[in-house]
CSV table of C-alpha atoms and ligand atoms in Angstrom, one decimal:
chain,number,residue,atom,x,y,z
A,1,UNK,CA,-21.8,2.6,17.9
A,2,UNK,CA,-24.9,0.3,16.5
A,3,UNK,CA,-23.8,-3.0,16.2
A,4,UNK,CA,-26.0,-3.3,13.2
A,5,UNK,CA,-24.3,-0.5,11.6
A,6,UNK,CA,-20.9,-2.1,12.2
A,7,UNK,CA,-21.8,-5.6,10.9
A,8,UNK,CA,-23.9,-4.7,7.9
A,9,UNK,CA,-21.3,-4.5,5.3
A,10,UNK,CA,-19.4,-7.5,6.7
A,11,UNK,CA,-22.4,-9.7,7.1
A,12,UNK,CA,-23.5,-8.8,3.5
A,13,UNK,CA,-20.4,-10.0,2.0
A,14,UNK,CA,-19.3,-12.9,4.2
A,15,UNK,CA,-21.2,-15.7,2.7
A,16,UNK,CA,-20.2,-17.2,-0.3
A,17,UNK,CA,-21.4,-15.8,-3.5
A,18,UNK,CA,-23.7,-13.2,-2.5
A,19,UNK,CA,-25.8,-12.0,-5.3
A,20,UNK,CA,-24.9,-8.3,-6.1
A,21,UNK,CA,-26.0,-5.5,-8.3
A,22,UNK,CA,-23.3,-2.9,-9.1
A,23,UNK,CA,-24.3,0.8,-9.7
A,24,UNK,CA,-22.1,3.7,-10.8
A,25,UNK,CA,-22.7,7.2,-11.4
A,26,UNK,CA,-20.6,9.3,-14.2
A,27,UNK,CA,-20.9,12.9,-13.9
A,28,UNK,CA,-20.8,14.7,-17.4
A,29,UNK,CA,-17.6,16.4,-16.0
A,30,UNK,CA,-15.6,13.2,-15.4
A,31,UNK,CA,-13.1,12.0,-17.8
A,32,UNK,CA,-14.0,9.3,-20.1
A,33,UNK,CA,-13.2,6.1,-18.5
A,34,UNK,CA,-10.7,3.8,-20.1
A,35,UNK,CA,-12.0,0.4,-19.0
A,36,UNK,CA,-15.6,-0.6,-19.0
A,37,UNK,CA,-16.8,1.7,-16.2
A,38,UNK,CA,-17.8,-0.9,-13.4
A,39,UNK,CA,-15.1,-3.3,-14.3
A,40,UNK,CA,-13.1,-2.6,-11.3
A,41,UNK,CA,-16.0,-2.7,-9.1
A,42,UNK,CA,-16.9,-6.1,-10.4
A,43,UNK,CA,-13.4,-7.4,-9.4
A,44,UNK,CA,-13.7,-6.0,-5.9
A,45,UNK,CA,-17.1,-7.6,-5.6
A,46,UNK,CA,-15.7,-10.9,-6.9
A,47,UNK,CA,-12.9,-10.6,-4.3
A,48,UNK,CA,-15.3,-10.1,-1.4
A,49,UNK,CA,-17.1,-13.2,-2.5
A,50,UNK,CA,-20.0,-11.8,-4.5
A,51,UNK,CA,-21.5,-12.8,-8.0
A,52,UNK,CA,-22.5,-9.9,-10.1
A,53,UNK,CA,-26.1,-10.5,-11.2
A,54,UNK,CA,-26.7,-7.0,-12.7
A,55,UNK,CA,-25.3,-3.6,-13.3
A,56,UNK,CA,-26.5,-0.1,-13.8
A,57,UNK,CA,-24.7,3.1,-14.7
A,58,UNK,CA,-26.2,6.7,-14.8
A,59,UNK,CA,-24.6,9.7,-16.4
A,60,UNK,CA,-25.9,12.8,-14.6
A,61,UNK,CA,-24.7,16.6,-14.2
A,62,UNK,CA,-24.6,16.2,-10.4
A,63,UNK,CA,-25.3,13.9,-7.6
A,64,UNK,CA,-28.7,13.7,-6.2
A,65,UNK,CA,-28.5,14.7,-2.4
A,66,UNK,CA,-31.2,12.2,-1.3
A,67,UNK,CA,-30.4,9.0,-3.4
A,68,UNK,CA,-26.9,9.9,-4.9
A,69,UNK,CA,-28.2,8.7,-8.3
A,70,UNK,CA,-31.5,10.1,-9.7
A,71,UNK,CA,-34.7,9.0,-8.0
A,72,UNK,CA,-36.0,7.3,-11.1
A,73,UNK,CA,-32.8,5.3,-11.6
A,74,UNK,CA,-32.8,4.4,-7.8
A,75,UNK,CA,-36.2,2.9,-8.6
A,76,UNK,CA,-35.0,1.1,-11.6
A,77,UNK,CA,-32.2,-0.4,-9.6
A,78,UNK,CA,-34.8,-1.6,-7.0
A,79,UNK,CA,-36.6,-3.5,-9.8
A,80,UNK,CA,-33.3,-4.9,-11.1
A,81,UNK,CA,-32.4,-6.1,-7.8
A,82,UNK,CA,-35.7,-7.6,-6.9
A,83,UNK,CA,-35.9,-9.5,-10.4
A,84,UNK,CA,-32.3,-10.7,-10.0
A,85,UNK,CA,-32.9,-11.5,-6.3
A,86,UNK,CA,-29.9,-9.7,-5.2
A,87,UNK,CA,-29.0,-9.4,-1.4
A,88,UNK,CA,-26.7,-6.5,-2.2
A,89,UNK,CA,-26.2,-3.4,-4.2
A,90,UNK,CA,-22.7,-2.0,-4.4
A,91,UNK,CA,-22.1,1.5,-5.2
A,92,UNK,CA,-18.9,2.5,-7.2
A,93,UNK,CA,-18.8,5.8,-5.3
A,94,UNK,CA,-18.8,7.0,-1.6
A,95,UNK,CA,-22.3,7.4,-0.2
A,96,UNK,CA,-23.4,9.7,3.0
A,97,UNK,CA,-25.0,7.7,5.7
A,98,UNK,CA,-28.2,9.4,4.9
A,99,UNK,CA,-28.0,8.5,1.1
A,100,UNK,CA,-27.2,4.7,2.1
A,101,UNK,CA,-30.2,4.8,4.4
A,102,UNK,CA,-32.6,6.3,1.9
A,103,UNK,CA,-31.4,3.8,-0.8
A,104,UNK,CA,-31.8,1.0,1.4
A,105,UNK,CA,-35.3,1.9,2.3
A,106,UNK,CA,-36.2,2.4,-1.5
A,107,UNK,CA,-34.4,-0.6,-2.7
A,108,UNK,CA,-35.2,-2.9,0.0
A,109,UNK,CA,-31.8,-4.6,0.5
A,110,UNK,CA,-28.5,-3.9,1.7
A,111,UNK,CA,-26.4,-1.0,0.2
A,112,UNK,CA,-22.6,-0.7,0.5
A,113,UNK,CA,-20.4,2.0,-0.9
A,114,UNK,CA,-16.9,1.6,-2.4
A,115,UNK,CA,-15.0,2.5,0.8
A,116,UNK,CA,-16.9,0.2,3.0
A,117,UNK,CA,-16.6,-2.6,0.6
A,118,UNK,CA,-12.6,-2.1,0.3
A,119,UNK,CA,-12.5,-2.0,4.1
A,120,UNK,CA,-14.5,-5.2,4.3
A,121,UNK,CA,-12.2,-7.0,1.9
A,122,UNK,CA,-9.2,-5.8,3.9
A,123,UNK,CA,-11.0,-7.2,6.9
A,124,UNK,CA,-11.6,-10.5,5.3
A,125,UNK,CA,-8.1,-10.9,4.0
A,126,UNK,CA,-6.1,-9.5,7.3
A,127,UNK,CA,-4.1,-12.4,8.6
A,128,UNK,CA,-1.1,-11.1,10.9
A,129,UNK,CA,-1.9,-9.5,14.1
A,130,UNK,CA,-0.7,-6.1,12.9
A,131,UNK,CA,-2.8,-6.0,9.8
A,132,UNK,CA,-6.0,-7.0,11.9
A,133,UNK,CA,-5.3,-4.1,14.0
A,134,UNK,CA,-4.8,-1.8,11.2
A,135,UNK,CA,-7.9,-2.8,9.6
A,136,UNK,CA,-10.2,-2.5,12.7
A,137,UNK,CA,-8.5,1.0,13.3
A,138,UNK,CA,-9.4,2.0,9.9
A,139,UNK,CA,-13.1,0.6,10.2
A,140,UNK,CA,-13.4,2.3,13.4
A,141,UNK,CA,-12.3,5.6,12.1
A,142,UNK,CA,-14.7,5.2,9.3
A,143,UNK,CA,-17.7,4.5,11.5
A,144,UNK,CA,-16.5,7.3,13.8
A,145,UNK,CA,-16.6,9.8,11.0
A,146,UNK,CA,-20.2,8.8,10.1
A,147,UNK,CA,-21.6,8.6,13.6
A,148,UNK,CA,-22.9,12.0,14.0
A,149,UNK,CA,-24.6,11.9,10.7
A,150,UNK,CA,-26.0,8.2,11.4
A,151,UNK,CA,-27.9,9.5,14.3
A,152,UNK,CA,-29.4,12.7,12.8
A,153,UNK,CA,-32.8,10.8,12.7
A,154,UNK,CA,-32.7,10.5,16.5
A,155,UNK,CA,-31.8,14.0,16.9
A,156,UNK,CA,-35.2,15.1,15.7
A,157,UNK,CA,-36.6,13.6,18.9
A,158,UNK,CA,-35.6,16.6,21.0
A,159,UNK,CA,-36.1,16.8,24.6
A,160,UNK,CA,-37.5,19.9,26.5
A,161,UNK,CA,-35.9,23.1,25.6
A,162,UNK,CA,-32.2,23.1,27.0
A,163,UNK,CA,-31.9,19.3,27.5
A,164,UNK,CA,-30.2,17.4,25.0
A,165,UNK,CA,-32.3,14.8,22.8
A,166,UNK,CA,-31.6,11.0,23.1
A,167,UNK,CA,-29.8,11.2,19.7
A,168,UNK,CA,-27.1,13.5,21.1
A,169,UNK,CA,-26.5,11.5,24.1
A,170,UNK,CA,-26.3,8.2,22.0
A,171,UNK,CA,-23.7,10.0,19.8
A,172,UNK,CA,-21.5,11.1,22.7
A,173,UNK,CA,-21.6,7.6,24.3
A,174,UNK,CA,-21.0,5.9,21.1
A,175,UNK,CA,-17.8,8.4,20.5
A,176,UNK,CA,-16.6,7.8,23.8
A,177,UNK,CA,-16.5,4.0,23.3
A,178,UNK,CA,-15.0,4.4,19.8
A,179,UNK,CA,-12.6,6.7,20.9
A,180,UNK,CA,-11.4,4.4,23.7
A,181,UNK,CA,-11.1,1.4,21.4
A,182,UNK,CA,-9.3,3.7,18.7
A,183,UNK,CA,-6.8,4.6,21.6
A,184,UNK,CA,-6.2,1.0,22.6
A,185,UNK,CA,-5.8,-0.1,18.9
A,186,UNK,CA,-3.2,2.8,18.2
A,187,UNK,CA,-1.2,1.9,21.4
A,188,UNK,CA,-0.9,-1.8,20.3
A,189,UNK,CA,-0.3,-0.8,16.8
A,190,UNK,CA,2.6,1.3,17.9
A,191,UNK,CA,4.0,-1.7,19.8
A,192,UNK,CA,4.0,-3.8,16.7
A,193,UNK,CA,5.3,-1.0,14.5
A,194,UNK,CA,8.3,-0.8,17.0
A,195,UNK,CA,8.9,-4.7,16.9
A,196,UNK,CA,8.9,-4.4,13.2
A,197,UNK,CA,11.3,-1.7,13.0
A,198,UNK,CA,13.7,-3.8,15.1
A,199,UNK,CA,13.3,-6.7,12.9
A,200,UNK,CA,14.1,-4.6,9.7
A,201,UNK,CA,16.9,-2.6,11.4
A,202,UNK,CA,18.8,-5.9,11.6
A,203,UNK,CA,19.1,-5.7,7.9
A,204,UNK,CA,19.8,-2.1,7.7
A,205,UNK,CA,23.3,-2.7,6.1
A,206,UNK,CA,21.9,-4.3,3.0
A,207,UNK,CA,20.4,-2.6,-0.1
A,208,UNK,CA,16.5,-2.5,0.3
A,209,UNK,CA,14.4,-2.8,-2.7
A,210,UNK,CA,10.5,-2.6,-2.2
A,211,UNK,CA,7.8,-3.9,-4.9
A,212,UNK,CA,5.2,-1.4,-4.9
A,213,UNK,CA,2.1,-0.9,-7.1
A,214,UNK,CA,-1.6,-1.3,-7.9
A,215,UNK,CA,-3.3,-4.2,-6.6
A,216,UNK,CA,-3.0,-7.2,-8.7
A,217,UNK,CA,-0.1,-5.9,-10.7
A,218,UNK,CA,1.8,-9.1,-10.0
A,219,UNK,CA,4.0,-8.0,-7.1
A,220,UNK,CA,4.0,-11.1,-5.3
A,221,UNK,CA,4.3,-13.3,-8.5
A,222,UNK,CA,7.5,-11.1,-9.3
A,223,UNK,CA,8.7,-11.5,-5.8
A,224,UNK,CA,8.5,-15.3,-6.5
A,225,UNK,CA,9.9,-15.2,-9.9
A,226,UNK,CA,13.1,-13.0,-8.8
A,227,UNK,CA,14.0,-14.5,-5.6
A,228,UNK,CA,12.6,-18.3,-6.2
A,229,UNK,CA,10.8,-18.2,-2.8
A,230,UNK,CA,7.2,-18.8,-2.1
A,231,UNK,CA,4.7,-15.9,-2.0
A,232,UNK,CA,0.9,-16.0,-2.0
A,233,UNK,CA,-0.4,-15.0,-5.4
A,234,UNK,CA,-4.1,-14.8,-6.2
A,235,UNK,CA,-6.2,-13.4,-9.0
A,236,UNK,CA,-8.3,-11.3,-6.6
A,237,UNK,CA,-7.6,-7.9,-5.4
A,238,UNK,CA,-5.5,-7.2,-2.1
A,239,UNK,CA,-4.1,-10.9,-2.0
A,240,UNK,CA,-1.1,-9.3,0.1
A,241,UNK,CA,-1.6,-7.2,3.0
A,242,UNK,CA,1.3,-7.7,5.1
A,243,UNK,CA,4.9,-6.8,3.9
A,244,UNK,CA,7.1,-9.9,3.2
A,245,UNK,CA,10.8,-9.7,2.7
A,246,UNK,CA,13.1,-12.2,1.0
A,247,UNK,CA,16.8,-12.2,0.2
A,248,UNK,CA,17.4,-11.6,-3.5
A,249,UNK,CA,20.8,-12.8,-4.8
A,250,UNK,CA,21.9,-10.7,-7.8
A,251,UNK,CA,24.4,-11.6,-10.4
A,252,UNK,CA,28.1,-11.2,-9.0
A,253,UNK,CA,27.2,-12.4,-5.6
A,254,UNK,CA,25.2,-9.4,-4.6
A,255,UNK,CA,22.5,-9.8,-2.0
A,256,UNK,CA,19.7,-7.3,-1.6
A,257,UNK,CA,16.5,-7.6,0.3
A,258,UNK,CA,13.3,-7.5,-1.6
A,259,UNK,CA,9.8,-6.6,0.0
A,260,UNK,CA,6.5,-7.1,-1.4
A,261,UNK,CA,3.7,-5.1,0.1
A,262,UNK,CA,0.0,-4.0,0.1
A,263,UNK,CA,-1.3,-2.9,-3.3
A,264,UNK,CA,-2.9,0.4,-4.0
A,265,UNK,CA,-6.1,1.2,-5.7
A,266,UNK,CA,-8.0,4.4,-7.0
A,267,UNK,CA,-9.8,6.2,-4.2
A,268,UNK,CA,-8.2,4.1,-1.5
A,269,UNK,CA,-10.0,5.0,1.7
A,270,UNK,CA,-8.0,7.5,3.5
A,271,UNK,CA,-8.7,5.7,6.9
A,272,UNK,CA,-6.9,2.8,5.6
A,273,UNK,CA,-4.1,4.8,4.1
A,274,UNK,CA,-3.7,6.4,7.8
A,275,UNK,CA,-3.8,3.0,9.4
A,276,UNK,CA,-1.3,1.3,7.1
A,277,UNK,CA,0.9,4.2,7.1
A,278,UNK,CA,3.6,2.4,9.1
A,279,UNK,CA,3.4,-0.7,6.8
A,280,UNK,CA,3.2,1.4,3.8
A,281,UNK,CA,6.1,3.8,4.8
A,282,UNK,CA,8.3,0.8,5.7
A,283,UNK,CA,7.9,-0.4,2.1
A,284,UNK,CA,8.5,3.2,0.8
A,285,UNK,CA,11.6,3.7,3.0
A,286,UNK,CA,13.6,1.4,0.8
A,287,UNK,CA,16.5,2.3,-1.1
A,288,UNK,CA,14.9,1.5,-4.6
A,289,UNK,CA,11.3,1.2,-5.4
A,290,UNK,CA,10.3,-1.1,-8.2
A,291,UNK,CA,6.8,0.3,-9.4
A,292,UNK,CA,5.2,-2.9,-10.8
A,293,UNK,CA,2.4,-2.2,-13.6
A,294,UNK,CA,0.0,-4.5,-15.0
A,295,UNK,CA,0.8,-3.4,-18.5
A,296,UNK,CA,-2.0,-5.6,-20.0
A,297,UNK,CA,-4.7,-3.5,-18.1
A,298,UNK,CA,-6.5,-1.1,-20.4
A,299,UNK,CA,-6.1,1.4,-17.7
A,300,UNK,CA,-2.4,1.0,-16.9
A,301,UNK,CA,-1.6,4.7,-17.3
A,302,UNK,CA,-4.2,5.5,-14.7
A,303,UNK,CA,-3.0,2.9,-12.4
A,304,UNK,CA,0.6,4.4,-12.7
A,305,UNK,CA,-0.9,7.8,-11.7
A,306,UNK,CA,-2.7,6.5,-8.8
A,307,UNK,CA,0.5,4.6,-7.4
A,308,UNK,CA,2.6,7.8,-8.0
A,309,UNK,CA,0.1,10.0,-6.0
A,310,UNK,CA,0.2,7.4,-3.0
A,311,UNK,CA,3.8,7.2,-3.0
A,312,UNK,CA,4.1,11.1,-2.9
A,313,UNK,CA,1.3,11.1,-0.3
A,314,UNK,CA,3.3,8.9,2.1
A,315,UNK,CA,6.6,10.7,1.4
A,316,UNK,CA,8.3,8.0,-0.4
A,317,UNK,CA,11.6,9.6,-1.6
A,318,UNK,CA,13.6,6.6,-3.0
A,319,UNK,CA,14.2,6.5,-6.7
A,320,UNK,CA,11.6,4.7,-8.4
A,321,UNK,CA,12.0,2.1,-11.6
A,322,UNK,CA,8.8,1.4,-13.5
A,323,UNK,CA,8.3,-2.4,-14.5
A,324,UNK,CA,5.6,-3.2,-17.0
A,325,UNK,CA,4.7,-6.7,-16.0
A,326,UNK,CA,2.3,-9.1,-17.8
A,327,UNK,CA,3.7,-8.4,-21.2
A,328,UNK,CA,3.1,-12.1,-22.0
A,329,UNK,CA,-0.7,-11.3,-21.9
A,330,UNK,CA,-0.6,-8.3,-24.3
A,331,UNK,CA,-1.6,-8.9,-27.9
A,332,UNK,CA,-1.5,-5.5,-29.1
A,333,UNK,CA,2.1,-4.3,-28.9
A,334,UNK,CA,0.9,-0.7,-29.7
A,335,UNK,CA,-0.3,-0.7,-26.1
A,336,UNK,CA,3.2,-1.4,-24.7
A,337,UNK,CA,4.8,0.8,-27.1
A,338,UNK,CA,2.5,3.9,-25.9
A,339,UNK,CA,3.3,2.9,-22.4
A,340,UNK,CA,7.1,3.0,-23.2
A,341,UNK,CA,6.7,6.1,-25.1
A,342,UNK,CA,5.6,7.8,-21.9
A,343,UNK,CA,8.1,6.1,-19.7
A,344,UNK,CA,11.2,5.2,-21.8
A,345,UNK,CA,13.3,4.0,-18.7
A,346,UNK,CA,10.9,1.3,-17.9
A,347,UNK,CA,11.5,-2.5,-18.0
A,348,UNK,CA,9.1,-4.9,-19.8
A,349,UNK,CA,8.7,-8.0,-17.7
A,350,UNK,CA,6.6,-11.0,-17.2
A,351,UNK,CA,6.6,-12.9,-13.9
A,352,UNK,CA,4.9,-15.9,-15.8
A,353,UNK,CA,7.5,-16.5,-18.5
A,354,UNK,CA,10.6,-14.9,-17.1
A,355,UNK,CA,10.7,-11.9,-19.7
A,356,UNK,CA,12.8,-9.1,-18.3
A,357,UNK,CA,14.0,-11.1,-15.0
A,358,UNK,CA,17.5,-10.6,-16.2
A,359,UNK,CA,17.3,-7.1,-17.2
A,360,UNK,CA,15.6,-6.3,-13.8
A,361,UNK,CA,18.4,-8.0,-11.9
A,362,UNK,CA,21.0,-6.2,-13.9
A,363,UNK,CA,19.3,-2.7,-13.5
A,364,UNK,CA,18.9,-3.4,-9.6
A,365,UNK,CA,22.5,-4.4,-9.5
A,366,UNK,CA,23.8,-1.4,-11.2
A,367,UNK,CA,22.0,0.8,-8.7
A,368,UNK,CA,23.4,-1.2,-5.9
A,369,UNK,CA,26.9,-0.7,-7.5
A,370,UNK,CA,26.2,3.2,-7.3
A,371,UNK,CA,25.0,3.3,-4.0
A,372,UNK,CA,27.7,1.3,-2.2
A,373,UNK,CA,31.3,1.2,-2.2
A,374,UNK,CA,33.9,-1.5,-1.0
A,375,UNK,CA,36.1,-0.3,1.7
A,376,UNK,CA,39.7,-1.8,2.2
A,377,UNK,CA,41.4,-0.3,5.2
A,378,UNK,CA,44.4,-1.0,7.4
A,379,UNK,CA,43.9,0.8,10.5
A,380,UNK,CA,45.4,0.6,14.2
A,381,UNK,CA,43.8,-2.0,16.3
A,382,UNK,CA,42.9,0.7,18.8
A,383,UNK,CA,40.6,2.3,16.5
A,384,UNK,CA,37.6,0.9,18.3
A,385,UNK,CA,35.1,3.5,17.3
A,386,UNK,CA,36.0,3.5,13.8
A,387,UNK,CA,35.7,-0.4,13.5
A,388,UNK,CA,32.3,-0.2,15.4
A,389,UNK,CA,31.0,2.1,13.0
A,390,UNK,CA,31.9,-0.1,9.9
A,391,UNK,CA,30.7,-3.0,11.8
A,392,UNK,CA,27.3,-1.2,12.5
A,393,UNK,CA,26.6,0.3,9.1
A,394,UNK,CA,28.5,-2.0,6.7
A,395,UNK,CA,28.6,-5.5,5.6
A,396,UNK,CA,32.2,-6.6,6.9
A,397,UNK,CA,33.5,-9.0,4.2
A,398,UNK,CA,37.0,-9.7,5.9
A,399,UNK,CA,38.6,-8.8,9.1
A,400,UNK,CA,42.2,-9.9,9.9
A,401,UNK,CA,45.1,-8.7,12.3
A,402,UNK,CA,48.4,-7.8,11.2
A,403,UNK,CA,50.6,-7.0,14.5
A,404,UNK,CA,48.7,-4.2,16.1
A,405,UNK,CA,46.8,-3.4,12.9
A,406,UNK,CA,43.6,-4.4,11.7
A,407,UNK,CA,42.8,-5.2,8.0
A,408,UNK,CA,39.2,-4.8,7.3
A,409,UNK,CA,37.0,-5.2,3.9
A,410,UNK,CA,33.4,-4.2,4.2
A,411,UNK,CA,30.7,-2.9,1.8
A,412,UNK,CA,29.1,0.2,3.0
A,413,UNK,CA,26.6,2.8,1.5
A,414,UNK,CA,28.2,5.8,0.1
A,415,UNK,CA,26.1,7.7,2.7
A,416,UNK,CA,27.7,5.7,5.7
A,417,UNK,CA,31.1,6.0,4.1
A,418,UNK,CA,31.0,9.6,4.4
A,419,UNK,CA,30.7,9.0,8.2
A,420,UNK,CA,33.9,6.6,8.1
A,421,UNK,CA,35.7,9.1,6.3
A,422,UNK,CA,34.7,11.7,8.8
A,423,UNK,CA,36.0,9.4,11.9
A,424,UNK,CA,39.1,8.7,9.9
A,425,UNK,CA,40.0,12.3,9.4
A,426,UNK,CA,39.0,13.0,13.3
A,427,UNK,CA,41.6,10.2,14.1
A,428,UNK,CA,44.1,11.9,11.7
A,429,UNK,CA,44.3,8.7,9.6
A,430,UNK,CA,43.8,10.7,6.5
A,431,UNK,CA,44.4,14.2,5.5
A,432,UNK,CA,41.7,16.4,7.0
A,433,UNK,CA,41.1,18.2,3.5
A,434,UNK,CA,41.7,15.7,0.6
A,435,UNK,CA,43.6,17.7,-2.0
A,436,UNK,CA,41.8,16.1,-4.9
A,437,UNK,CA,38.5,14.8,-4.0
A,438,UNK,CA,38.5,12.7,-7.1
A,439,UNK,CA,41.7,10.8,-6.3
A,440,UNK,CA,41.9,7.7,-4.0
A,441,UNK,CA,40.9,9.1,-0.7
A,442,UNK,CA,42.1,7.0,2.3
A,443,UNK,CA,45.9,7.5,1.4
A,444,UNK,CA,48.4,5.1,2.9
A,445,UNK,CA,45.9,3.2,5.0
A,446,UNK,CA,43.9,2.2,2.0
A,447,UNK,CA,44.6,-1.2,0.4
A,448,UNK,CA,43.0,-0.7,-2.9
A,449,UNK,CA,40.8,2.3,-2.3
A,450,UNK,CA,38.0,1.3,-4.5
A,451,UNK,CA,35.3,4.0,-4.7
B,1,GTP,N1,-0.3,-13.4,-17.5
B,1,GTP,C1,0.4,-12.8,-16.5
B,1,GTP,N2,-0.2,-12.9,-15.5
B,1,GTP,C2,0.5,-12.5,-14.1
B,1,GTP,C3,1.8,-12.0,-14.3
B,1,GTP,N3,2.2,-11.8,-13.1
B,1,GTP,C4,1.2,-12.1,-12.2
B,1,GTP,N4,0.2,-12.5,-12.9
B,1,GTP,C5,-1.3,-12.9,-12.4
B,1,GTP,O1,-1.9,-11.7,-11.7
B,1,GTP,C6,-2.5,-12.1,-10.8
B,1,GTP,C7,-2.2,-11.3,-9.5
B,1,GTP,O2,-0.8,-11.5,-9.1
B,1,GTP,P1,-0.2,-11.1,-7.7
B,1,GTP,O3,1.3,-11.4,-7.7
B,1,GTP,O4,-1.2,-11.9,-6.5
B,1,GTP,O5,-0.6,-9.6,-7.8
B,1,GTP,P2,-0.1,-8.6,-6.6
B,1,GTP,O6,0.3,-7.3,-7.2
B,1,GTP,O7,0.8,-9.2,-5.6
B,1,GTP,O8,-1.6,-8.3,-6.0
B,1,GTP,P3,-2.0,-7.9,-4.6
B,1,GTP,O9,-1.1,-8.6,-3.4
B,1,GTP,O10,-3.5,-8.4,-4.5
B,1,GTP,O11,-2.0,-6.3,-4.5
B,1,GTP,C8,-2.3,-13.5,-10.6
B,1,GTP,O12,-3.5,-14.3,-10.9
B,1,GTP,C9,-1.0,-13.8,-11.1
B,1,GTP,O13,-0.9,-15.2,-11.6
B,1,GTP,C10,2.3,-12.1,-15.7
B,1,GTP,O14,3.6,-11.8,-16.1
B,1,GTP,N5,1.6,-12.5,-16.7
B,2,MG,MG1,0.6,-9.6,-3.7
């Protein structure tokens, strides 16, 4: 792999306040943008440490194969970049390696596309070992997918008939190096993933709630508002890359775990989704997803669709509750009314002024109530397997001995309670076939049989 190719994007964005020009192409068939078309790219540029000094949007019927935008427009961008002394031109779309090269030649400064920009931001922001590995893996996969096309200019230097040109050899060599590193990273990540699973399985008896949503929706701020515990918040994109879990005390002495995780964005590079799959699926594996939306954003409805799509892609099956955050920042009530019209069960909230925090806690609490039952049993002390089952899957609230019997009280999910009931039937502690399923099931061994 060419070191220059790998470094170019990062180098271009590393220093503070790079002067950047933003460029976007809108095809006539694209839907009308709700926001100013380059607004999100500008936020990405700002997050990466850039200062936007110029913008250009072209409307066209189709992409230009050589320059992506029309040649005339590309020349205009070159003039703009020169006049504004820009060091970098950022494209809102993805470019082929050839287009990138052609544009750089024409414009005379670095050209970076949207996927690479997002990858660079992730690289700048990754802190934990796991997220750094995930980002490097995504970058390498991105580079690998472009290797072949990057070297096409060398392929023209064919050797004698039947021998391979230097370009092809170079590609093979680069690919081998990249593949070896990809393998190393994948192995290291698998190890990290297993460590994380061990950590989180120690919380398996608790109800798990995950905050998910578009980047900058206010997930971390909400984590702080709900749990009263510190979380890193910043008005930049992708402030959070690692999943953080905090205990959240709900009214009525209920305790759940609340996790905050990496945010989503439109056209999230699929190499990133692939690399962050284990982080994302851990979040998605929760018992309940709080889908946080920045309701003050003009394109809130578009953001909801993006998040729903990514959640479906990573196979998140948990029930989802929409949270319309930042309602304090909305002047126009019509905007909230429109969102609520489309999603009537959503909860309005503000992590800043505390609106909706109680409603949210009450709603989560009700979901927990539905998902858990409190067991109260009196069983023979010799029922080791049954007691172990309860201890493993439930949260034991009380355990005492009365002669050769054990009295145990535990909170357990309905799902795990089915296993407990099965074991009790196996032991003959309850009738094999309860006659009236709606009635208190555990019969004589139940103290209060709350279901
Ligand atoms: N006005 C207003 N601003 C908010 C609210 N909640 C969060 N913010 C601001 O929105 C910005 C982003 O907040 P974060 O909590 O970092 O957002 P996030 O969803 O965790 O973002 P990423 O980690 O980047 O995905 C910060 O500047 C917050 O202060 C709110 O209820 N009202
Ligand atoms: Mg965050």
